[in-house]
Amino acid sequence: MTKHKIPRGTYDILPTESYKWQYVQNIFREVAKLYNFKEIVTPIFETSALFERSVGDTSDIVEKEMYKFSDKKGRILALRPEGTASVVRSLVENNLDLQPNSSKVYYMGPMFRYDRPQKGRYRQFYQYGIEYFGSENPLVDAQTIAFADTFLKKVGLKNYNLEINSIGNSNCSDDYDQALVNYFKPHLNELCNDCQRRIEKNPKRLLDCKNKTCKSFAVKAPSMLEYLDEECKIHFEKVQEYLTKMNIDFIINPLIVRGIDYYSQTAFEFIDTNLGAQNTLIGGGRYDGLVKQMGGRDVPGIGFAGGFERLLLSMEAESISFGEEQKPNIFLVTLGENADEFAPSLLAKFRANGIASEFDPDKHSIKAQMKSANRINADYVLILGDDELANDKINLKNMETGEQAEIALSEIIAKLKEKF
Ligand code: AMP
């Protein structure tokens, strides 16, 4: 028989690891509640055109990384490479901007990019993110950044930096693009193929190229901050002011442009200072023109996305606890025919009363059952034999202390409820 292998760039979250994911996902949901964001769930595939129009056809994502396919009716679809495009599509389709309490949303789910897999970079990865629609106010930028910062703090991370930049808006960004073209043009032959191609269409992308030579030119390139018009300058200053007021430390990094076309004004990244090459924990920014470009009203927006894989790697590197692995409250050991027969109804009662319960369906020896209870880390073991059953008794053993007590079977649920 052929054994099948997992596709390259993907991974299984195994039962022994899933509690870590649940732990960080629960914290993300808690923070969303604190900031009054509601969950939105969109499909894992969309029309490919959605991403081509929004993410941009010169982005790496669309140019090289999209899982694009046609279905049986010839519709051209794509596995989503990121979340914002789908959320904007849904906002426009469902008029979310006109509905109360619907324009602050969060999402969590798998994204797909065909890239070269390495530590912290996968072909299917799990993102969390938020989108905040409806206000151009720099306070909203600061709130969005604060959400991300609160989340990283709540999971317990310490070794990260917040880097921010402004990439201006359509009024000042064109002049800057021209300045970049003028700067890079004399070095054109030394740049990588991607940069040579992108210089006319999207010169800002040259600033975040990972190629060593391109990078060495990028660090000396003119800074967007010198090209910001008055409005963008004030906006960026206000964002910084609000961050400072909230005691959120940041570094200004004029090289942050983000790999996606739709950004304007504020762009930011949370960088893990320990992780290797894939060290961006969270990336985000403002995208005021996107909703209109996607056929909606002129609704400004800002958001961020982060990957759970890198978050877990960072947490592991900082030896942060993920809470406890799931384990049952009790393990029911039975001995004898009557006790075995009685077990299912007793287990049903435990569960109806919120007591997480496990048992051995094959009724091995007492010793083997005790061993199983130990191995799965049950808090308590209940031992019920035919004699106990006949006399309304059951044995309760605390697996941590080893303490044992005989309790009336009719009172066991009340007793256990006191404990859990
Ligand atoms: P982006 O959508 O490219 O701005 O990415 C936002 C965040 O998603 C990054 O900072 C990472 O944490 C995560 N991410 C992006 N691409 C991948 C990938 N291929 N594998 C794992 N995480 C990723």
mmCIF file with all atom_site columns, N, CA and C in Angstrom, residues 203-262:
data_model
loop_
_atom_site.group_PDB
_atom_site.id
_atom_site.type_symbol
_atom_site.label_atom_id
_atom_site.label_alt_id
_atom_site.label_comp_id
_atom_site.label_asym_id
_atom_site.label_entity_id
_atom_site.label_seq_id
_atom_site.pdbx_PDB_ins_code
_atom_site.Cartn_x
_atom_site.Cartn_y
_atom_site.Cartn_z
_atom_site.occupancy
_atom_site.B_iso_or_equiv
_atom_site.pdbx_formal_charge
_atom_site.auth_seq_id
_atom_site.auth_comp_id
_atom_site.auth_asym_id
_atom_site.auth_atom_id
_atom_site.pdbx_PDB_model_num
ATOM 1   N N  . PRO A 1 203 ? 7.549  51.435 -8.225 1.00 0.00 ? 203 PRO A N  1
ATOM 2   C CA . PRO A 1 203 ? 8.921  51.610 -7.727 1.00 0.00 ? 203 PRO A CA 1
ATOM 3   C C  . PRO A 1 203 ? 9.082  51.427 -6.218 1.00 0.00 ? 203 PRO A C  1
ATOM 4   N N  . LYS A 1 204 ? 8.014  51.657 -5.443 1.00 0.00 ? 204 LYS A N  1
ATOM 5   C CA . LYS A 1 204 ? 8.149  51.490 -3.973 1.00 0.00 ? 204 LYS A CA 1
ATOM 6   C C  . LYS A 1 204 ? 8.517  50.060 -3.601 1.00 0.00 ? 204 LYS A C  1
ATOM 7   N N  . ARG A 1 205 ? 8.088  49.133 -4.441 1.00 0.00 ? 205 ARG A N  1
ATOM 8   C CA . ARG A 1 205 ? 8.389  47.733 -4.152 1.00 0.00 ? 205 ARG A CA 1
ATOM 9   C C  . ARG A 1 205 ? 9.902  47.454 -4.116 1.00 0.00 ? 205 ARG A C  1
ATOM 10  N N  . LEU A 1 206 ? 10.672 48.340 -4.756 1.00 0.00 ? 206 LEU A N  1
ATOM 11  C CA . LEU A 1 206 ? 12.127 48.141 -4.769 1.00 0.00 ? 206 LEU A CA 1
ATOM 12  C C  . LEU A 1 206 ? 12.715 48.321 -3.366 1.00 0.00 ? 206 LEU A C  1
ATOM 13  N N  . LEU A 1 207 ? 11.940 49.005 -2.515 1.00 0.00 ? 207 LEU A N  1
ATOM 14  C CA . LEU A 1 207 ? 12.456 49.270 -1.166 1.00 0.00 ? 207 LEU A CA 1
ATOM 15  C C  . LEU A 1 207 ? 12.408 48.032 -0.275 1.00 0.00 ? 207 LEU A C  1
ATOM 16  N N  . ASP A 1 208 ? 11.514 47.098 -0.569 1.00 0.00 ? 208 ASP A N  1
ATOM 17  C CA . ASP A 1 208 ? 11.480 45.923 0.319  1.00 0.00 ? 208 ASP A CA 1
ATOM 18  C C  . ASP A 1 208 ? 11.921 44.645 -0.388 1.00 0.00 ? 208 ASP A C  1
ATOM 19  N N  . CYS A 1 209 ? 12.726 44.816 -1.446 1.00 0.00 ? 209 CYS A N  1
ATOM 20  C CA . CYS A 1 209 ? 13.278 43.634 -2.111 1.00 0.00 ? 209 CYS A CA 1
ATOM 21  C C  . CYS A 1 209 ? 14.289 42.971 -1.163 1.00 0.00 ? 209 CYS A C  1
ATOM 22  N N  . LYS A 1 210 ? 14.265 41.634 -1.177 1.00 0.00 ? 210 LYS A N  1
ATOM 23  C CA . LYS A 1 210 ? 15.143 40.924 -0.234 1.00 0.00 ? 210 LYS A CA 1
ATOM 24  C C  . LYS A 1 210 ? 16.533 40.665 -0.821 1.00 0.00 ? 210 LYS A C  1
ATOM 25  N N  . ASN A 1 211 ? 16.696 40.920 -2.134 1.00 0.00 ? 211 ASN A N  1
ATOM 26  C CA . ASN A 1 211 ? 17.991 40.717 -2.786 1.00 0.00 ? 211 ASN A CA 1
ATOM 27  C C  . ASN A 1 211 ? 19.056 41.632 -2.158 1.00 0.00 ? 211 ASN A C  1
ATOM 28  N N  . LYS A 1 212 ? 20.229 41.065 -1.920 1.00 0.00 ? 212 LYS A N  1
ATOM 29  C CA . LYS A 1 212 ? 21.274 41.788 -1.185 1.00 0.00 ? 212 LYS A CA 1
ATOM 30  C C  . LYS A 1 212 ? 21.672 43.106 -1.864 1.00 0.00 ? 212 LYS A C  1
ATOM 31  N N  . THR A 1 213 ? 21.926 43.041 -3.188 1.00 0.00 ? 213 THR A N  1
ATOM 32  C CA . THR A 1 213 ? 22.360 44.247 -3.911 1.00 0.00 ? 213 THR A CA 1
ATOM 33  C C  . THR A 1 213 ? 21.243 45.280 -3.919 1.00 0.00 ? 213 THR A C  1
ATOM 34  N N  . CYS A 1 214 ? 20.017 44.819 -4.216 1.00 0.00 ? 214 CYS A N  1
ATOM 35  C CA . CYS A 1 214 ? 18.891 45.762 -4.237 1.00 0.00 ? 214 CYS A CA 1
ATOM 36  C C  . CYS A 1 214 ? 18.748 46.420 -2.866 1.00 0.00 ? 214 CYS A C  1
ATOM 37  N N  . LYS A 1 215 ? 18.925 45.613 -1.839 1.00 0.00 ? 215 LYS A N  1
ATOM 38  C CA . LYS A 1 215 ? 18.807 46.109 -0.465 1.00 0.00 ? 215 LYS A CA 1
ATOM 39  C C  . LYS A 1 215 ? 19.845 47.208 -0.198 1.00 0.00 ? 215 LYS A C  1
ATOM 40  N N  . SER A 1 216 ? 21.073 46.982 -0.716 1.00 0.00 ? 216 SER A N  1
ATOM 41  C CA . SER A 1 216 ? 22.140 47.952 -0.446 1.00 0.00 ? 216 SER A CA 1
ATOM 42  C C  . SER A 1 216 ? 21.823 49.294 -1.110 1.00 0.00 ? 216 SER A C  1
ATOM 43  N N  . PHE A 1 217 ? 21.088 49.270 -2.223 1.00 0.00 ? 217 PHE A N  1
ATOM 44  C CA . PHE A 1 217 ? 20.659 50.545 -2.828 1.00 0.00 ? 217 PHE A CA 1
ATOM 45  C C  . PHE A 1 217 ? 19.470 51.114 -2.063 1.00 0.00 ? 217 PHE A C  1
ATOM 46  N N  . ALA A 1 218 ? 18.565 50.210 -1.649 1.00 0.00 ? 218 ALA A N  1
ATOM 47  C CA . ALA A 1 218 ? 17.328 50.663 -0.991 1.00 0.00 ? 218 ALA A CA 1
ATOM 48  C C  . ALA A 1 218 ? 17.621 51.479 0.272  1.00 0.00 ? 218 ALA A C  1
ATOM 49  N N  . VAL A 1 219 ? 18.614 51.037 1.047  1.00 0.00 ? 219 VAL A N  1
ATOM 50  C CA . VAL A 1 219 ? 18.865 51.747 2.322  1.00 0.00 ? 219 VAL A CA 1
ATOM 51  C C  . VAL A 1 219 ? 19.317 53.189 2.095  1.00 0.00 ? 219 VAL A C  1
ATOM 52  N N  . LYS A 1 220 ? 19.843 53.477 0.911  1.00 0.00 ? 220 LYS A N  1
ATOM 53  C CA . LYS A 1 220 ? 20.293 54.856 0.647  1.00 0.00 ? 220 LYS A CA 1
ATOM 54  C C  . LYS A 1 220 ? 19.294 55.638 -0.217 1.00 0.00 ? 220 LYS A C  1
ATOM 55  N N  . ALA A 1 221 ? 18.176 55.017 -0.521 1.00 0.00 ? 221 ALA A N  1
ATOM 56  C CA . ALA A 1 221 ? 17.186 55.661 -1.402 1.00 0.00 ? 221 ALA A CA 1
ATOM 57  C C  . ALA A 1 221 ? 16.549 56.866 -0.700 1.00 0.00 ? 221 ALA A C  1
ATOM 58  N N  . PRO A 1 222 ? 15.978 57.790 -1.481 1.00 0.00 ? 222 PRO A N  1
ATOM 59  C CA . PRO A 1 222 ? 15.264 58.909 -0.846 1.00 0.00 ? 222 PRO A CA 1
ATOM 60  C C  . PRO A 1 222 ? 14.133 58.364 0.035  1.00 0.00 ? 222 PRO A C  1
ATOM 61  N N  . SER A 1 223 ? 13.836 59.091 1.098  1.00 0.00 ? 223 SER A N  1
ATOM 62  C CA . SER A 1 223 ? 12.813 58.623 2.036  1.00 0.00 ? 223 SER A CA 1
ATOM 63  C C  . SER A 1 223 ? 11.456 59.243 1.712  1.00 0.00 ? 223 SER A C  1
ATOM 64  N N  . MET A 1 224 ? 10.430 58.433 1.790  1.00 0.00 ? 224 MET A N  1
ATOM 65  C CA . MET A 1 224 ? 9.064  58.929 1.560  1.00 0.00 ? 224 MET A CA 1
ATOM 66  C C  . MET A 1 224 ? 8.729  60.082 2.497  1.00 0.00 ? 224 MET A C  1
ATOM 67  N N  . LEU A 1 225 ? 9.314  59.994 3.701  1.00 0.00 ? 225 LEU A N  1
ATOM 68  C CA . LEU A 1 225 ? 8.946  60.990 4.721  1.00 0.00 ? 225 LEU A CA 1
ATOM 69  C C  . LEU A 1 225 ? 9.281  62.411 4.258  1.00 0.00 ? 225 LEU A C  1
ATOM 70  N N  . GLU A 1 226 ? 10.287 62.536 3.376  1.00 0.00 ? 226 GLU A N  1
ATOM 71  C CA . GLU A 1 226 ? 10.625 63.876 2.863  1.00 0.00 ? 226 GLU A CA 1
ATOM 72  C C  . GLU A 1 226 ? 9.668  64.316 1.767  1.00 0.00 ? 226 GLU A C  1
ATOM 73  N N  . TYR A 1 227 ? 8.863  63.429 1.293  1.00 0.00 ? 227 TYR A N  1
ATOM 74  C CA . TYR A 1 227 ? 7.946  63.769 0.193  1.00 0.00 ? 227 TYR A CA 1
ATOM 75  C C  . TYR A 1 227 ? 6.488  63.897 0.648  1.00 0.00 ? 227 TYR A C  1
ATOM 76  N N  . LEU A 1 228 ? 6.230  63.614 1.914  1.00 0.00 ? 228 LEU A N  1
ATOM 77  C CA . LEU A 1 228 ? 4.841  63.670 2.391  1.00 0.00 ? 228 LEU A CA 1
ATOM 78  C C  . LEU A 1 228 ? 4.292  65.083 2.247  1.00 0.00 ? 228 LEU A C  1
ATOM 79  N N  . ASP A 1 229 ? 3.061  65.222 1.775  1.00 0.00 ? 229 ASP A N  1
ATOM 80  C CA . ASP A 1 229 ? 2.459  66.563 1.751  1.00 0.00 ? 229 ASP A CA 1
ATOM 81  C C  . ASP A 1 229 ? 1.977  66.886 3.169  1.00 0.00 ? 229 ASP A C  1
ATOM 82  N N  . GLU A 1 230 ? 1.469  68.093 3.338  1.00 0.00 ? 230 GLU A N  1
ATOM 83  C CA . GLU A 1 230 ? 1.120  68.585 4.681  1.00 0.00 ? 230 GLU A CA 1
ATOM 84  C C  . GLU A 1 230 ? 0.121  67.645 5.367  1.00 0.00 ? 230 GLU A C  1
ATOM 85  N N  . GLU A 1 231 ? -0.898 67.247 4.615  1.00 0.00 ? 231 GLU A N  1
ATOM 86  C CA . GLU A 1 231 ? -1.960 66.410 5.192  1.00 0.00 ? 231 GLU A CA 1
ATOM 87  C C  . GLU A 1 231 ? -1.380 65.058 5.692  1.00 0.00 ? 231 GLU A C  1
ATOM 88  N N  . CYS A 1 232 ? -0.559 64.446 4.844  1.00 0.00 ? 232 CYS A N  1
ATOM 89  C CA . CYS A 1 232 ? 0.001  63.140 5.219  1.00 0.00 ? 232 CYS A CA 1
ATOM 90  C C  . CYS A 1 232 ? 0.980  63.280 6.387  1.00 0.00 ? 232 CYS A C  1
ATOM 91  N N  . LYS A 1 233 ? 1.718  64.396 6.359  1.00 0.00 ? 233 LYS A N  1
ATOM 92  C CA . LYS A 1 233 ? 2.697  64.630 7.427  1.00 0.00 ? 233 LYS A CA 1
ATOM 93  C C  . LYS A 1 233 ? 1.979  64.740 8.780  1.00 0.00 ? 233 LYS A C  1
ATOM 94  N N  . ILE A 1 234 ? 0.900  65.540 8.774  1.00 0.00 ? 234 ILE A N  1
ATOM 95  C CA . ILE A 1 234 ? 0.151  65.732 10.027 1.00 0.00 ? 234 ILE A CA 1
ATOM 96  C C  . ILE A 1 234 ? -0.458 64.397 10.479 1.00 0.00 ? 234 ILE A C  1
ATOM 97  N N  . HIS A 1 235 ? -0.988 63.668 9.497  1.00 0.00 ? 235 HIS A N  1
ATOM 98  C CA . HIS A 1 235 ? -1.588 62.362 9.820  1.00 0.00 ? 235 HIS A CA 1
ATOM 99  C C  . HIS A 1 235 ? -0.552 61.463 10.512 1.00 0.00 ? 235 HIS A C  1
ATOM 100 N N  . PHE A 1 236 ? 0.622  61.392 9.933  1.00 0.00 ? 236 PHE A N  1
ATOM 101 C CA . PHE A 1 236 ? 1.670  60.516 10.468 1.00 0.00 ? 236 PHE A CA 1
ATOM 102 C C  . PHE A 1 236 ? 2.126  60.989 11.852 1.00 0.00 ? 236 PHE A C  1
ATOM 103 N N  . GLU A 1 237 ? 2.228  62.324 12.008 1.00 0.00 ? 237 GLU A N  1
ATOM 104 C CA . GLU A 1 237 ? 2.629  62.857 13.321 1.00 0.00 ? 237 GLU A CA 1
ATOM 105 C C  . GLU A 1 237 ? 1.587  62.519 14.388 1.00 0.00 ? 237 GLU A C  1
ATOM 106 N N  . LYS A 1 238 ? 0.328  62.622 13.984 1.00 0.00 ? 238 LYS A N  1
ATOM 107 C CA . LYS A 1 238 ? -0.765 62.321 14.938 1.00 0.00 ? 238 LYS A CA 1
ATOM 108 C C  . LYS A 1 238 ? -0.715 60.849 15.367 1.00 0.00 ? 238 LYS A C  1
ATOM 109 N N  . VAL A 1 239 ? -0.466 59.971 14.384 1.00 0.00 ? 239 VAL A N  1
ATOM 110 C CA . VAL A 1 239 ? -0.388 58.538 14.718 1.00 0.00 ? 239 VAL A CA 1
ATOM 111 C C  . VAL A 1 239 ? 0.687  58.344 15.787 1.00 0.00 ? 239 VAL A C  1
ATOM 112 N N  . GLN A 1 240 ? 1.834  58.980 15.562 1.00 0.00 ? 240 GLN A N  1
ATOM 113 C CA . GLN A 1 240 ? 2.948  58.835 16.522 1.00 0.00 ? 240 GLN A CA 1
ATOM 114 C C  . GLN A 1 240 ? 2.565  59.395 17.892 1.00 0.00 ? 240 GLN A C  1
ATOM 115 N N  . GLU A 1 241 ? 1.864  60.541 17.845 1.00 0.00 ? 241 GLU A N  1
ATOM 116 C CA . GLU A 1 241 ? 1.457  61.172 19.106 1.00 0.00 ? 241 GLU A CA 1
ATOM 117 C C  . GLU A 1 241 ? 0.538  60.227 19.908 1.00 0.00 ? 241 GLU A C  1
ATOM 118 N N  . TYR A 1 242 ? -0.430 59.646 19.213 1.00 0.00 ? 242 TYR A N  1
ATOM 119 C CA . TYR A 1 242 ? -1.369 58.745 19.907 1.00 0.00 ? 242 TYR A CA 1
ATOM 120 C C  . TYR A 1 242 ? -0.652 57.501 20.437 1.00 0.00 ? 242 TYR A C  1
ATOM 121 N N  . LEU A 1 243 ? 0.281  56.986 19.647 1.00 0.00 ? 243 LEU A N  1
ATOM 122 C CA . LEU A 1 243 ? 1.018  55.801 20.113 1.00 0.00 ? 243 LEU A CA 1
ATOM 123 C C  . LEU A 1 243 ? 1.797  56.145 21.381 1.00 0.00 ? 243 LEU A C  1
ATOM 124 N N  . THR A 1 244 ? 2.431  57.315 21.352 1.00 0.00 ? 244 THR A N  1
ATOM 125 C CA . THR A 1 244 ? 3.209  57.742 22.518 1.00 0.00 ? 244 THR A CA 1
ATOM 126 C C  . THR A 1 244 ? 2.296  57.874 23.734 1.00 0.00 ? 244 THR A C  1
ATOM 127 N N  . LYS A 1 245 ? 1.102  58.460 23.499 1.00 0.00 ? 245 LYS A N  1
ATOM 128 C CA . LYS A 1 245 ? 0.156  58.617 24.619 1.00 0.00 ? 245 LYS A CA 1
ATOM 129 C C  . LYS A 1 245 ? -0.248 57.277 25.202 1.00 0.00 ? 245 LYS A C  1
ATOM 130 N N  . MET A 1 246 ? -0.271 56.244 24.361 1.00 0.00 ? 246 MET A N  1
ATOM 131 C CA . MET A 1 246 ? -0.660 54.919 24.850 1.00 0.00 ? 246 MET A CA 1
ATOM 132 C C  . MET A 1 246 ? 0.540  54.108 25.317 1.00 0.00 ? 246 MET A C  1
ATOM 133 N N  . ASN A 1 247 ? 1.704  54.792 25.390 1.00 0.00 ? 247 ASN A N  1
ATOM 134 C CA . ASN A 1 247 ? 2.942  54.101 25.818 1.00 0.00 ? 247 ASN A CA 1
ATOM 135 C C  . ASN A 1 247 ? 3.332  52.935 24.921 1.00 0.00 ? 247 ASN A C  1
ATOM 136 N N  . ILE A 1 248 ? 3.076  53.089 23.642 1.00 0.00 ? 248 ILE A N  1
ATOM 137 C CA . ILE A 1 248 ? 3.485  52.039 22.698 1.00 0.00 ? 248 ILE A CA 1
ATOM 138 C C  . ILE A 1 248 ? 4.763  52.518 22.000 1.00 0.00 ? 248 ILE A C  1
ATOM 139 N N  . ASP A 1 249 ? 5.847  51.800 22.236 1.00 0.00 ? 249 ASP A N  1
ATOM 140 C CA . ASP A 1 249 ? 7.135  52.180 21.632 1.00 0.00 ? 249 ASP A CA 1
ATOM 141 C C  . ASP A 1 249 ? 7.131  51.852 20.153 1.00 0.00 ? 249 ASP A C  1
ATOM 142 N N  . PHE A 1 250 ? 7.799  52.693 19.377 1.00 0.00 ? 250 PHE A N  1
ATOM 143 C CA . PHE A 1 250 ? 7.889  52.417 17.942 1.00 0.00 ? 250 PHE A CA 1
ATOM 144 C C  . PHE A 1 250 ? 9.192  52.970 17.384 1.00 0.00 ? 250 PHE A C  1
ATOM 145 N N  . ILE A 1 251 ? 9.541  52.457 16.211 1.00 0.00 ? 251 ILE A N  1
ATOM 146 C CA . ILE A 1 251 ? 10.713 52.931 15.484 1.00 0.00 ? 251 ILE A CA 1
ATOM 147 C C  . ILE A 1 251 ? 10.194 53.362 14.122 1.00 0.00 ? 251 ILE A C  1
ATOM 148 N N  . ILE A 1 252 ? 10.698 54.487 13.602 1.00 0.00 ? 252 ILE A N  1
ATOM 149 C CA . ILE A 1 252 ? 10.283 54.864 12.249 1.00 0.00 ? 252 ILE A CA 1
ATOM 150 C C  . ILE A 1 252 ? 11.238 54.202 11.262 1.00 0.00 ? 252 ILE A C  1
ATOM 151 N N  . ASN A 1 253 ? 10.682 53.429 10.352 1.00 0.00 ? 253 ASN A N  1
ATOM 152 C CA . ASN A 1 253 ? 11.501 52.745 9.347  1.00 0.00 ? 253 ASN A CA 1
ATOM 153 C C  . ASN A 1 253 ? 10.972 53.093 7.950  1.00 0.00 ? 253 ASN A C  1
ATOM 154 N N  . PRO A 1 254 ? 11.668 54.013 7.261  1.00 0.00 ? 254 PRO A N  1
ATOM 155 C CA . PRO A 1 254 ? 11.161 54.477 5.961  1.00 0.00 ? 254 PRO A CA 1
ATOM 156 C C  . PRO A 1 254 ? 11.186 53.413 4.870  1.00 0.00 ? 254 PRO A C  1
ATOM 157 N N  . LEU A 1 255 ? 11.730 52.225 5.184  1.00 0.00 ? 255 LEU A N  1
ATOM 158 C CA . LEU A 1 255 ? 11.772 51.176 4.157  1.00 0.00 ? 255 LEU A CA 1
ATOM 159 C C  . LEU A 1 255 ? 10.532 50.274 4.170  1.00 0.00 ? 255 LEU A C  1
ATOM 160 N N  . ILE A 1 256 ? 9.666  50.501 5.139  1.00 0.00 ? 256 ILE A N  1
ATOM 161 C CA . ILE A 1 256 ? 8.456  49.660 5.173  1.00 0.00 ? 256 ILE A CA 1
ATOM 162 C C  . ILE A 1 256 ? 7.463  50.159 4.135  1.00 0.00 ? 256 ILE A C  1
ATOM 163 N N  . VAL A 1 257 ? 7.237  49.341 3.115  1.00 0.00 ? 257 VAL A N  1
ATOM 164 C CA . VAL A 1 257 ? 6.245  49.733 2.107  1.00 0.00 ? 257 VAL A CA 1
ATOM 165 C C  . VAL A 1 257 ? 5.153  48.685 1.978  1.00 0.00 ? 257 VAL A C  1
ATOM 166 N N  . ARG A 1 258 ? 5.404  47.500 2.535  1.00 0.00 ? 258 ARG A N  1
ATOM 167 C CA . ARG A 1 258 ? 4.468  46.383 2.442  1.00 0.00 ? 258 ARG A CA 1
ATOM 168 C C  . ARG A 1 258 ? 4.400  45.879 1.003  1.00 0.00 ? 258 ARG A C  1
ATOM 169 N N  . GLY A 1 259 ? 4.208  44.588 0.864  1.00 0.00 ? 259 GLY A N  1
ATOM 170 C CA . GLY A 1 259 ? 4.294  43.980 -0.463 1.00 0.00 ? 259 GLY A CA 1
ATOM 171 C C  . GLY A 1 259 ? 3.034  44.080 -1.307 1.00 0.00 ? 259 GLY A C  1
ATOM 172 N N  . ILE A 1 260 ? 2.054  44.769 -0.818 1.00 0.00 ? 260 ILE A N  1
ATOM 173 C CA . ILE A 1 260 ? 0.749  44.729 -1.484 1.00 0.00 ? 260 ILE A CA 1
ATOM 174 C C  . ILE A 1 260 ? 0.400  46.134 -1.969 1.00 0.00 ? 260 ILE A C  1
ATOM 175 N N  . ASP A 1 261 ? -0.276 46.204 -3.121 1.00 0.00 ? 261 ASP A N  1
ATOM 176 C CA . ASP A 1 261 ? -0.487 47.495 -3.769 1.00 0.00 ? 261 ASP A CA 1
ATOM 177 C C  . ASP A 1 261 ? -1.382 48.472 -3.018 1.00 0.00 ? 261 ASP A C  1
ATOM 178 N N  . TYR A 1 262 ? -2.332 47.954 -2.252 1.00 0.00 ? 262 TYR A N  1
ATOM 179 C CA . TYR A 1 262 ? -3.418 48.836 -1.850 1.00 0.00 ? 262 TYR A CA 1
ATOM 180 C C  . TYR A 1 262 ? -3.121 49.783 -0.692 1.00 0.00 ? 262 TYR A C  1
#
